[in-house]
Amino acid sequence: MLKFLSGIALASLLLGTSAMSAERDTRTSSHSLFVWAGDRDKQGNDFLLVIDADPDSADFGRMLTSLKTDQKTVRPHHTEYTMPASGMLFANDHDAGRSFILDVRNPLRPKAAASFDDMGGFAHPHSYLRLPNGNVLATFQHNHATMHSESRGKSGGLVEIDDRGKLVRAVSNADPAFADNLLMPYSLAVLPEIDRVVSTNSSMHDDDLLSGTTYQVWRLSDLKLLRTAYFDPGVQGYAHISPEEPRVGTDGSVYVQSLGCGVERITAIATDAPKAKLVHTFPGNWCGVPVIVGRYFIQSVPAVHGYIALDLTDPAHPVEVSRLKISDDYNPHWTAWDPLTKRIVITPKPMDSDASDRMYLLKIDPDSGALSIDEDFRDTDGKVGFSFAARAWPHGWTGRGLPHGAVFSR
């Protein structure tokens, strides 16, 4: 049984070890990229890697430091999607059921400030979104009381957490009208202007991976569940399966990517009758984390070994304007936008030993939506991108890195 850990870090419990070369110890980092990673061979521990993300720096694309946690790698997964104003970054090892709050206010000296697992009666947190008050609203996939049952339970909850790791409030997403449906909260979008939250339901477990087909609308002010509804299956009947990442468009509607590589658009969110419509389908399946940049929706698409950009000028009818193949063996997954340098970080999701293990930065043309690789972002091997192949890391470990979430400093 998982045990809740205090949000106030105890040095003997959280044990992060940060290291940096003496050469860089006295430098300041004008702009950084934080990558949450682990040991691909699952013998070492999860760690936070800090990379120079300043295009004008002589160290652009090079490691600055890394922070080792006390968590043996199981499945390093999500960070927050953008850097919070507080500089206290949430990240998890999902399959371990454990989250860290990482103090990155000084990028060259990151610290593990707190850690937690189960909270408010719920287990296995997945995604974190900031609220207007600065707290995090997190999706927890399971009800703690039923997660060890044969079915693992079919619902979880939303939990508000402060930067010390303290519980603020927690609510179940169970809905009696959908008692036979999988309601495992995956990710969410916060819409404070209309006092709403939209969350998606999708499982992280292979045996029920294709069971999620719903979204839920909440009132933000009191986290009251207002509605559970199905996504639009479209004419194909599959592109709505496993809905994952909601993103707010410039028109206020919410776009949701699915593992079935569909894009659903939810409208009328402030009303009693929100509606989801399948507005685009990418080739293949296993589409990962998207990002919206201005009027463009950028999606990782494994079938093309790269990324596709949609123009959302007509919100109900997105149009593909660009696609970028990274390489024949690239399995794309994560994206995050940097408004300062106008770049997108992308990380791979290695599926086998032959898959590419490089991380890249992309550029997007604001007029055409054309995507391109930043050729100046290079590792010490001289090649474009950053390698997570076996190497010596600043915190004293040598091995193959397993990256997932990545986020730029503010």
Tab-separated table of C-alpha atoms in Angstrom:
chain	number	residue	atom	x	y	z
A	1	MET	CA	0.000	0.000	0.000
A	2	LEU	CA	1.388	3.363	-0.946
A	3	LYS	CA	1.923	5.765	1.883
A	4	PHE	CA	1.431	9.537	1.769
A	5	LEU	CA	4.684	11.416	2.283
A	6	SER	CA	4.912	14.814	3.930
A	7	GLY	CA	4.975	17.716	1.523
A	8	ILE	CA	7.753	19.315	3.553
A	9	ALA	CA	10.972	17.714	2.424
A	10	LEU	CA	13.055	15.785	4.910
A	11	ALA	CA	16.613	15.667	3.739
A	12	SER	CA	17.008	11.992	4.538
A	13	LEU	CA	13.876	11.132	2.581
A	14	LEU	CA	13.963	13.126	-0.605
A	15	LEU	CA	17.650	13.000	-1.207
A	16	GLY	CA	18.423	14.768	-4.317
A	17	THR	CA	22.036	14.962	-5.260
A	18	SER	CA	22.975	17.766	-7.615
A	19	ALA	CA	26.287	18.010	-9.367
A	20	MET	CA	27.952	20.299	-11.849
A	21	SER	CA	31.392	20.756	-13.236
A	22	ALA	CA	33.663	23.192	-11.438
A	23	GLU	CA	34.006	24.975	-14.739
A	24	ARG	CA	30.320	25.911	-14.766
A	25	ASP	CA	29.764	26.250	-11.026
A	26	THR	CA	30.275	30.003	-10.987
A	27	ARG	CA	28.299	30.749	-14.143
A	28	THR	CA	24.766	31.985	-14.342
A	29	SER	CA	22.278	30.396	-16.712
A	30	SER	CA	20.288	32.977	-18.657
A	31	HIS	CA	17.885	30.376	-20.041
A	32	SER	CA	17.551	26.678	-19.246
A	33	LEU	CA	15.773	23.547	-20.378
A	34	PHE	CA	14.775	21.073	-17.660
A	35	VAL	CA	14.339	17.436	-18.709
A	36	TRP	CA	12.831	14.829	-16.396
A	37	ALA	CA	14.503	11.483	-17.057
A	38	GLY	CA	15.576	8.151	-15.621
A	39	ASP	CA	17.667	5.077	-16.327
A	40	ARG	CA	16.476	3.346	-19.490
A	41	ASP	CA	17.757	0.048	-18.075
A	42	LYS	CA	15.903	0.749	-14.790
A	43	GLN	CA	18.882	0.110	-12.548
A	44	GLY	CA	19.616	3.712	-11.635
A	45	ASN	CA	17.454	6.563	-10.372
A	46	ASP	CA	15.227	9.255	-11.819
A	47	PHE	CA	16.942	12.596	-12.338
A	48	LEU	CA	16.403	16.148	-13.519
A	49	LEU	CA	18.759	17.282	-16.265
A	50	VAL	CA	19.478	20.980	-16.859
A	51	ILE	CA	20.588	22.025	-20.357
A	52	ASP	CA	21.659	25.438	-21.642
A	53	ALA	CA	18.755	26.681	-23.788
A	54	ASP	CA	20.123	30.119	-24.688
A	55	PRO	CA	20.736	30.213	-28.470
A	56	ASP	CA	23.322	32.972	-27.947
A	57	SER	CA	25.320	30.943	-25.425
A	58	ALA	CA	28.521	29.117	-26.286
A	59	ASP	CA	27.096	26.180	-24.287
A	60	PHE	CA	23.763	26.059	-26.169
A	61	GLY	CA	22.610	22.419	-26.116
A	62	ARG	CA	25.119	21.318	-23.454
A	63	MET	CA	24.479	19.854	-19.995
A	64	LEU	CA	24.847	22.292	-17.119
A	65	THR	CA	24.001	20.067	-14.163
A	66	SER	CA	21.712	17.268	-13.034
A	67	LEU	CA	19.822	16.386	-9.886
A	68	LYS	CA	19.586	12.775	-8.753
A	69	THR	CA	16.505	11.763	-6.769
A	70	ASP	CA	16.156	8.798	-4.424
A	71	GLN	CA	13.551	7.196	-6.709
A	72	LYS	CA	14.746	4.107	-8.550
A	73	THR	CA	13.532	4.405	-12.121
A	74	VAL	CA	10.243	2.747	-12.903
A	75	ARG	CA	8.584	5.106	-15.389
A	76	PRO	CA	9.620	8.775	-15.303
A	77	HIS	CA	6.669	10.542	-16.854
A	78	HIS	CA	5.045	13.947	-16.719
A	79	THR	CA	6.322	17.281	-15.603
A	80	GLU	CA	4.202	20.388	-15.753
A	81	TYR	CA	3.791	21.564	-19.344
A	82	THR	CA	5.116	25.081	-18.683
A	83	MET	CA	7.371	26.445	-15.966
A	84	PRO	CA	5.338	27.842	-13.041
A	85	ALA	CA	6.015	31.371	-11.817
A	86	SER	CA	7.107	29.977	-8.440
A	87	GLY	CA	9.901	27.877	-9.960
A	88	MET	CA	8.626	24.829	-8.033
A	89	LEU	CA	8.250	22.210	-10.753
A	90	PHE	CA	6.055	19.095	-10.314
A	91	ALA	CA	7.229	15.822	-11.923
A	92	ASN	CA	6.359	12.165	-11.416
A	93	ASP	CA	7.465	8.589	-11.826
A	94	HIS	CA	4.002	7.412	-12.751
A	95	ASP	CA	4.319	3.674	-12.286
A	96	ALA	CA	6.059	4.218	-8.956
A	97	GLY	CA	3.084	6.401	-8.001
A	98	ARG	CA	5.420	9.070	-6.724
A	99	SER	CA	5.734	12.789	-7.484
A	100	PHE	CA	8.473	15.299	-6.753
A	101	ILE	CA	8.372	19.044	-6.299
A	102	LEU	CA	11.644	20.340	-7.711
A	103	ASP	CA	12.992	23.741	-6.754
A	104	VAL	CA	14.592	25.074	-9.951
A	105	ARG	CA	14.703	28.758	-9.049
A	106	ASN	CA	18.471	28.499	-9.339
A	107	PRO	CA	18.910	26.334	-12.462
A	108	LEU	CA	22.499	25.499	-11.574
A	109	ARG	CA	21.511	24.265	-8.129
A	110	PRO	CA	18.176	22.444	-8.439
A	111	LYS	CA	16.834	20.804	-5.288
A	112	ALA	CA	14.179	18.221	-4.437
A	113	ALA	CA	11.919	20.252	-2.148
A	114	ALA	CA	9.148	17.734	-1.483
A	115	SER	CA	7.709	14.389	-2.490
A	116	PHE	CA	4.303	12.712	-2.288
A	117	ASP	CA	2.477	9.625	-3.491
A	118	ASP	CA	-1.175	8.968	-2.546
A	119	MET	CA	-3.122	12.059	-1.581
A	120	GLY	CA	-6.709	12.824	-0.595
A	121	GLY	CA	-7.706	9.196	-1.046
A	122	PHE	CA	-6.355	8.968	-4.597
A	123	ALA	CA	-3.309	7.325	-6.161
A	124	HIS	CA	-0.996	7.593	-9.172
A	125	PRO	CA	-0.975	11.261	-10.165
A	126	HIS	CA	-0.512	11.892	-13.873
A	127	SER	CA	-0.752	15.540	-14.972
A	128	TYR	CA	-0.426	18.918	-13.283
A	129	LEU	CA	-1.981	22.265	-14.258
A	130	ARG	CA	-1.590	25.553	-12.425
A	131	LEU	CA	-4.596	27.379	-11.022
A	132	PRO	CA	-4.923	31.180	-10.840
A	133	ASN	CA	-3.981	31.010	-7.126
A	134	GLY	CA	-0.640	29.368	-7.996
A	135	ASN	CA	-1.547	25.909	-6.689
A	136	VAL	CA	-1.476	22.781	-8.826
A	137	LEU	CA	-4.574	20.844	-9.853
A	138	ALA	CA	-3.506	17.255	-10.504
A	139	THR	CA	-5.231	14.255	-12.056
A	140	PHE	CA	-4.977	11.047	-10.009
A	141	GLN	CA	-5.835	7.895	-11.958
A	142	HIS	CA	-7.127	5.729	-9.129
A	143	ASN	CA	-9.163	5.659	-5.966
A	144	HIS	CA	-6.692	4.508	-3.308
A	145	ALA	CA	-9.184	2.107	-1.745
A	146	THR	CA	-9.798	0.158	-4.971
A	147	MET	CA	-6.577	0.499	-6.942
A	148	HIS	CA	-5.249	-2.863	-5.752
A	149	SER	CA	-8.430	-4.702	-6.703
A	150	GLU	CA	-8.486	-6.897	-9.789
A	151	SER	CA	-10.089	-4.125	-11.824
A	152	ARG	CA	-7.887	-1.407	-10.203
A	153	GLY	CA	-11.065	0.595	-9.788
A	154	LYS	CA	-12.625	2.567	-12.604
A	155	SER	CA	-12.328	6.098	-11.264
A	156	GLY	CA	-9.903	8.482	-9.596
A	157	GLY	CA	-10.019	12.145	-8.752
A	158	LEU	CA	-8.738	15.696	-8.991
A	159	VAL	CA	-6.502	17.019	-6.211
A	160	GLU	CA	-5.386	20.583	-5.514
A	161	ILE	CA	-1.856	20.771	-4.041
A	162	ASP	CA	0.294	23.693	-2.955
A	163	ASP	CA	4.002	24.133	-3.642
A	164	ARG	CA	4.916	22.551	-0.301
A	165	GLY	CA	3.153	19.332	-1.321
A	166	LYS	CA	0.213	19.952	1.017
A	167	LEU	CA	-3.311	18.832	0.188
A	168	VAL	CA	-5.742	21.719	-0.367
A	169	ARG	CA	-8.830	19.850	-1.615
A	170	ALA	CA	-9.691	16.621	-3.396
A	171	VAL	CA	-12.757	15.342	-5.268
A	172	SER	CA	-13.718	12.057	-6.888
A	173	ASN	CA	-14.550	11.928	-10.594
A	174	ALA	CA	-16.863	8.916	-10.158
A	175	ASP	CA	-20.206	9.432	-11.907
A	176	PRO	CA	-23.092	7.023	-11.122
A	177	ALA	CA	-24.499	7.589	-14.610
A	178	PHE	CA	-21.229	6.202	-16.044
A	179	ALA	CA	-20.650	3.463	-13.476
A	180	ASP	CA	-19.630	0.914	-16.122
A	181	ASN	CA	-17.223	3.245	-17.906
A	182	LEU	CA	-13.522	3.778	-17.395
A	183	LEU	CA	-13.158	7.147	-15.665
A	184	MET	CA	-9.437	7.352	-14.950
A	185	PRO	CA	-8.412	11.036	-15.025
A	186	TYR	CA	-5.547	11.599	-17.431
A	187	SER	CA	-5.031	15.314	-18.012
A	188	LEU	CA	-6.916	18.578	-17.782
A	189	ALA	CA	-7.342	22.142	-18.985
A	190	VAL	CA	-8.137	25.053	-16.674
A	191	LEU	CA	-10.435	27.825	-17.960
A	192	PRO	CA	-10.670	30.419	-15.157
A	193	GLU	CA	-12.468	32.988	-17.319
A	194	ILE	CA	-15.567	30.770	-17.387
A	195	ASP	CA	-14.995	29.025	-14.017
A	196	ARG	CA	-14.471	25.650	-15.634
A	197	VAL	CA	-12.053	22.721	-15.774
A	198	VAL	CA	-12.102	20.081	-18.502
A	199	SER	CA	-10.532	16.686	-17.768
A	200	THR	CA	-10.076	13.582	-19.891
A	201	ASN	CA	-10.345	9.910	-18.944
A	202	SER	CA	-7.764	7.470	-20.263
A	203	SER	CA	-5.849	4.608	-18.660
A	204	MET	CA	-2.090	4.243	-18.270
A	205	HIS	CA	-2.440	0.431	-18.152
A	206	ASP	CA	-1.997	-1.677	-21.282
A	207	ASP	CA	-4.871	-4.047	-20.520
A	208	ASP	CA	-7.506	-1.284	-20.516
A	209	LEU	CA	-5.649	1.252	-22.628
A	210	LEU	CA	-8.394	1.403	-25.250
A	211	SER	CA	-11.315	1.809	-22.862
A	212	GLY	CA	-11.349	5.564	-22.297
A	213	THR	CA	-13.838	7.560	-24.387
A	214	THR	CA	-15.111	10.336	-22.109
A	215	TYR	CA	-14.401	13.833	-20.822
A	216	GLN	CA	-15.699	15.682	-17.782
A	217	VAL	CA	-16.540	19.326	-17.106
A	218	TRP	CA	-16.104	20.799	-13.630
A	219	ARG	CA	-16.835	24.105	-11.955
A	220	LEU	CA	-13.425	25.461	-10.989
A	221	SER	CA	-14.531	27.457	-7.953
A	222	ASP	CA	-15.778	24.455	-5.958
A	223	LEU	CA	-14.626	21.499	-8.144
A	224	LYS	CA	-18.173	20.319	-8.595
A	225	LEU	CA	-18.525	17.762	-11.384
A	226	LEU	CA	-21.056	19.213	-13.830
A	227	ARG	CA	-21.067	16.701	-16.664
A	228	THR	CA	-19.526	13.503	-17.994
A	229	ALA	CA	-19.877	13.024	-21.742
A	230	TYR	CA	-18.633	10.876	-24.604
A	231	PHE	CA	-16.281	12.049	-27.290
A	232	ASP	CA	-17.402	11.934	-30.911
A	233	PRO	CA	-16.285	8.628	-32.523
A	234	GLY	CA	-16.499	10.140	-36.023
A	235	VAL	CA	-17.048	8.076	-39.136
A	236	GLN	CA	-13.972	5.919	-38.472
A	237	GLY	CA	-15.228	4.914	-35.037
A	238	TYR	CA	-11.758	4.778	-33.425
A	239	ALA	CA	-10.087	8.210	-33.422
A	240	HIS	CA	-11.712	9.189	-30.103
A	241	ILE	CA	-10.278	6.215	-28.169
A	242	SER	CA	-7.965	6.989	-25.241
A	243	PRO	CA	-8.409	10.773	-25.080
A	244	GLU	CA	-5.435	12.329	-23.372
A	245	GLU	CA	-4.208	15.918	-23.620
A	246	PRO	CA	-6.622	18.896	-23.630
A	247	ARG	CA	-5.299	22.234	-24.902
A	248	VAL	CA	-7.143	25.569	-24.926
A	249	GLY	CA	-7.414	27.237	-28.337
A	250	THR	CA	-7.403	30.985	-28.954
A	251	ASP	CA	-11.177	30.873	-29.455
A	252	GLY	CA	-11.718	29.367	-25.980
A	253	SER	CA	-12.651	25.896	-27.194
A	254	VAL	CA	-10.659	22.910	-25.948
A	255	TYR	CA	-8.836	20.577	-28.340
A	256	VAL	CA	-8.069	17.045	-27.168
A	257	GLN	CA	-5.566	14.614	-28.686
A	258	SER	CA	-6.174	10.864	-28.441
A	259	LEU	CA	-4.017	7.752	-28.759
A	260	GLY	CA	-6.244	6.980	-31.740
A	261	CYS	CA	-4.661	10.097	-33.286
A	262	GLY	CA	-7.876	12.078	-33.360
A	263	VAL	CA	-8.355	15.721	-32.423
A	264	GLU	CA	-11.631	16.428	-30.643
A	265	ARG	CA	-12.916	19.977	-30.170
A	266	ILE	CA	-15.080	20.716	-27.120
A	267	THR	CA	-17.310	23.772	-27.292
A	268	ALA	CA	-20.108	25.355	-25.204
A	269	ILE	CA	-18.094	24.481	-22.109
A	270	ALA	CA	-19.738	27.170	-19.966
A	271	THR	CA	-23.226	25.863	-20.756
A	272	ASP	CA	-25.218	22.880	-19.533
A	273	ALA	CA	-24.656	21.146	-22.857
A	274	PRO	CA	-20.967	21.056	-23.855
A	275	LYS	CA	-20.311	19.276	-27.122
A	276	ALA	CA	-17.342	17.348	-28.514
A	277	LYS	CA	-16.720	16.994	-32.239
A	278	LEU	CA	-13.965	15.062	-33.991
A	279	VAL	CA	-12.347	17.716	-36.197
A	280	HIS	CA	-9.195	16.004	-37.464
A	281	THR	CA	-7.536	12.599	-37.675
A	282	PHE	CA	-3.797	12.106	-38.039
A	283	PRO	CA	-2.353	8.988	-39.715
A	284	GLY	CA	-1.693	5.944	-37.545
A	285	ASN	CA	-2.054	5.790	-33.773
A	286	TRP	CA	-0.127	6.381	-30.519
A	287	CYS	CA	-0.098	10.154	-31.022
A	288	GLY	CA	1.474	11.844	-27.993
A	289	VAL	CA	1.680	15.218	-26.250
A	290	PRO	CA	0.631	18.211	-28.427
A	291	VAL	CA	1.142	21.931	-27.990
A	292	ILE	CA	-0.744	24.970	-29.301
A	293	VAL	CA	1.440	27.843	-30.508
A	294	GLY	CA	-0.625	30.811	-31.625
A	295	ARG	CA	-3.033	29.481	-34.219
A	296	TYR	CA	-1.114	26.232	-34.726
A	297	PHE	CA	-1.742	22.852	-33.131
A	298	ILE	CA	1.487	20.807	-33.244
A	299	GLN	CA	1.136	17.053	-32.782
A	300	SER	CA	3.641	14.222	-32.366
A	301	VAL	CA	2.696	11.544	-34.914
A	302	PRO	CA	4.620	8.232	-34.762
A	303	ALA	CA	3.282	7.139	-38.161
A	304	VAL	CA	5.266	9.926	-39.826
A	305	HIS	CA	8.214	9.658	-37.381
A	306	GLY	CA	7.777	13.302	-36.575
A	307	TYR	CA	5.366	16.175	-36.148
A	308	ILE	CA	2.374	17.695	-37.949
A	309	ALA	CA	1.131	21.268	-37.592
A	310	LEU	CA	-2.523	22.195	-38.039
A	311	ASP	CA	-3.808	25.715	-38.678
A	312	LEU	CA	-6.746	26.490	-36.345
A	313	THR	CA	-7.810	29.699	-38.098
A	314	ASP	CA	-11.155	28.012	-38.726
A	315	PRO	CA	-11.525	26.361	-35.299
A	316	ALA	CA	-14.046	23.770	-36.480
A	317	HIS	CA	-11.985	22.764	-39.512
A	318	PRO	CA	-8.243	22.516	-38.764
A	319	VAL	CA	-6.027	22.295	-41.834
A	320	GLU	CA	-2.640	20.602	-42.038
A	321	VAL	CA	0.027	23.116	-43.048
A	322	SER	CA	3.274	21.324	-42.221
A	323	ARG	CA	4.784	17.973	-41.358
A	324	LEU	CA	8.343	17.248	-40.311
A	325	LYS	CA	9.973	13.822	-40.318
A	326	ILE	CA	12.771	13.625	-37.744
A	327	SER	CA	14.323	10.311	-38.862
A	328	ASP	CA	13.289	6.803	-39.883
A	329	ASP	CA	13.754	5.482	-36.328
A	330	TYR	CA	12.318	8.421	-34.393
A	331	ASN	CA	9.332	7.770	-32.135
A	332	PRO	CA	8.041	11.248	-31.191
A	333	HIS	CA	6.158	11.898	-27.984
A	334	TRP	CA	6.502	15.107	-25.903
A	335	THR	CA	6.293	18.767	-26.921
A	336	ALA	CA	6.620	22.018	-24.962
A	337	TRP	CA	6.776	25.602	-26.197
A	338	ASP	CA	9.307	28.266	-25.221
A	339	PRO	CA	7.810	31.751	-25.757
A	340	LEU	CA	11.197	33.397	-25.088
A	341	THR	CA	13.267	31.736	-27.820
A	342	LYS	CA	10.293	30.649	-29.981
A	343	ARG	CA	11.272	26.993	-29.934
A	344	ILE	CA	9.557	23.681	-29.223
A	345	VAL	CA	11.350	20.942	-27.313
A	346	ILE	CA	10.556	17.388	-28.400
A	347	THR	CA	11.508	14.182	-26.612
A	348	PRO	CA	11.295	10.619	-27.954
A	349	LYS	CA	9.472	7.666	-26.514
A	350	PRO	CA	11.902	4.772	-27.078
A	351	MET	CA	10.030	1.577	-27.898
A	352	ASP	CA	13.064	-0.657	-28.489
A	353	SER	CA	16.849	-0.577	-28.400
A	354	ASP	CA	17.051	0.625	-32.015
A	355	ALA	CA	14.855	3.689	-31.526
A	356	SER	CA	16.454	7.124	-31.700
A	357	ASP	CA	17.271	8.509	-28.267
A	358	ARG	CA	17.852	12.143	-29.258
A	359	MET	CA	15.998	15.213	-28.080
A	360	TYR	CA	15.583	18.164	-30.465
A	361	LEU	CA	14.418	21.740	-30.585
A	362	LEU	CA	12.042	22.753	-33.367
A	363	LYS	CA	11.256	26.123	-34.892
A	364	ILE	CA	7.901	27.127	-36.351
A	365	ASP	CA	7.310	29.838	-38.943
A	366	PRO	CA	4.575	32.079	-37.451
A	367	ASP	CA	3.193	32.920	-40.887
A	368	SER	CA	3.121	29.514	-42.594
A	369	GLY	CA	3.285	27.070	-39.686
A	370	ALA	CA	6.278	25.331	-41.296
A	371	LEU	CA	8.258	23.221	-38.816
A	372	SER	CA	12.038	22.828	-38.898
A	373	ILE	CA	14.794	21.438	-36.672
A	374	ASP	CA	17.041	23.926	-34.895
A	375	GLU	CA	20.410	23.011	-36.409
A	376	ASP	CA	22.311	25.057	-33.812
A	377	PHE	CA	21.136	22.953	-30.856
A	378	ARG	CA	23.962	20.381	-30.721
A	379	ASP	CA	25.415	17.992	-28.186
A	380	THR	CA	29.113	17.441	-27.431
A	381	ASP	CA	29.206	14.797	-30.192
A	382	GLY	CA	28.717	17.608	-32.713
A	383	LYS	CA	25.425	16.202	-33.977
A	384	VAL	CA	22.136	18.084	-34.041
A	385	GLY	CA	20.018	17.410	-30.964
A	386	PHE	CA	20.883	16.043	-27.540
A	387	SER	CA	21.742	12.387	-26.980
A	388	PHE	CA	20.416	10.190	-24.167
A	389	ALA	CA	22.669	7.303	-25.191
A	390	ALA	CA	24.977	5.832	-22.546
A	391	ARG	CA	27.182	8.577	-21.146
A	392	ALA	CA	28.473	10.038	-17.889
A	393	TRP	CA	25.903	12.382	-16.319
A	394	PRO	CA	26.798	15.290	-14.015
A	395	HIS	CA	25.357	13.624	-10.910
A	396	GLY	CA	27.892	10.816	-11.126
A	397	TRP	CA	25.911	8.098	-12.886
A	398	THR	CA	26.778	6.485	-16.223
A	399	GLY	CA	24.081	4.870	-18.342
A	400	ARG	CA	21.358	5.330	-20.934
A	401	GLY	CA	18.921	8.100	-20.146
A	402	LEU	CA	15.144	7.757	-20.464
A	403	PRO	CA	13.680	11.256	-21.025
A	404	HIS	CA	10.029	12.226	-20.884
A	405	GLY	CA	8.737	15.599	-19.675
A	406	ALA	CA	10.711	18.714	-20.638
A	407	VAL	CA	10.040	22.363	-19.832
A	408	PHE	CA	11.853	25.658	-20.371
A	409	SER	CA	12.705	28.200	-17.701
A	410	ARG	CA	10.728	31.430	-17.730
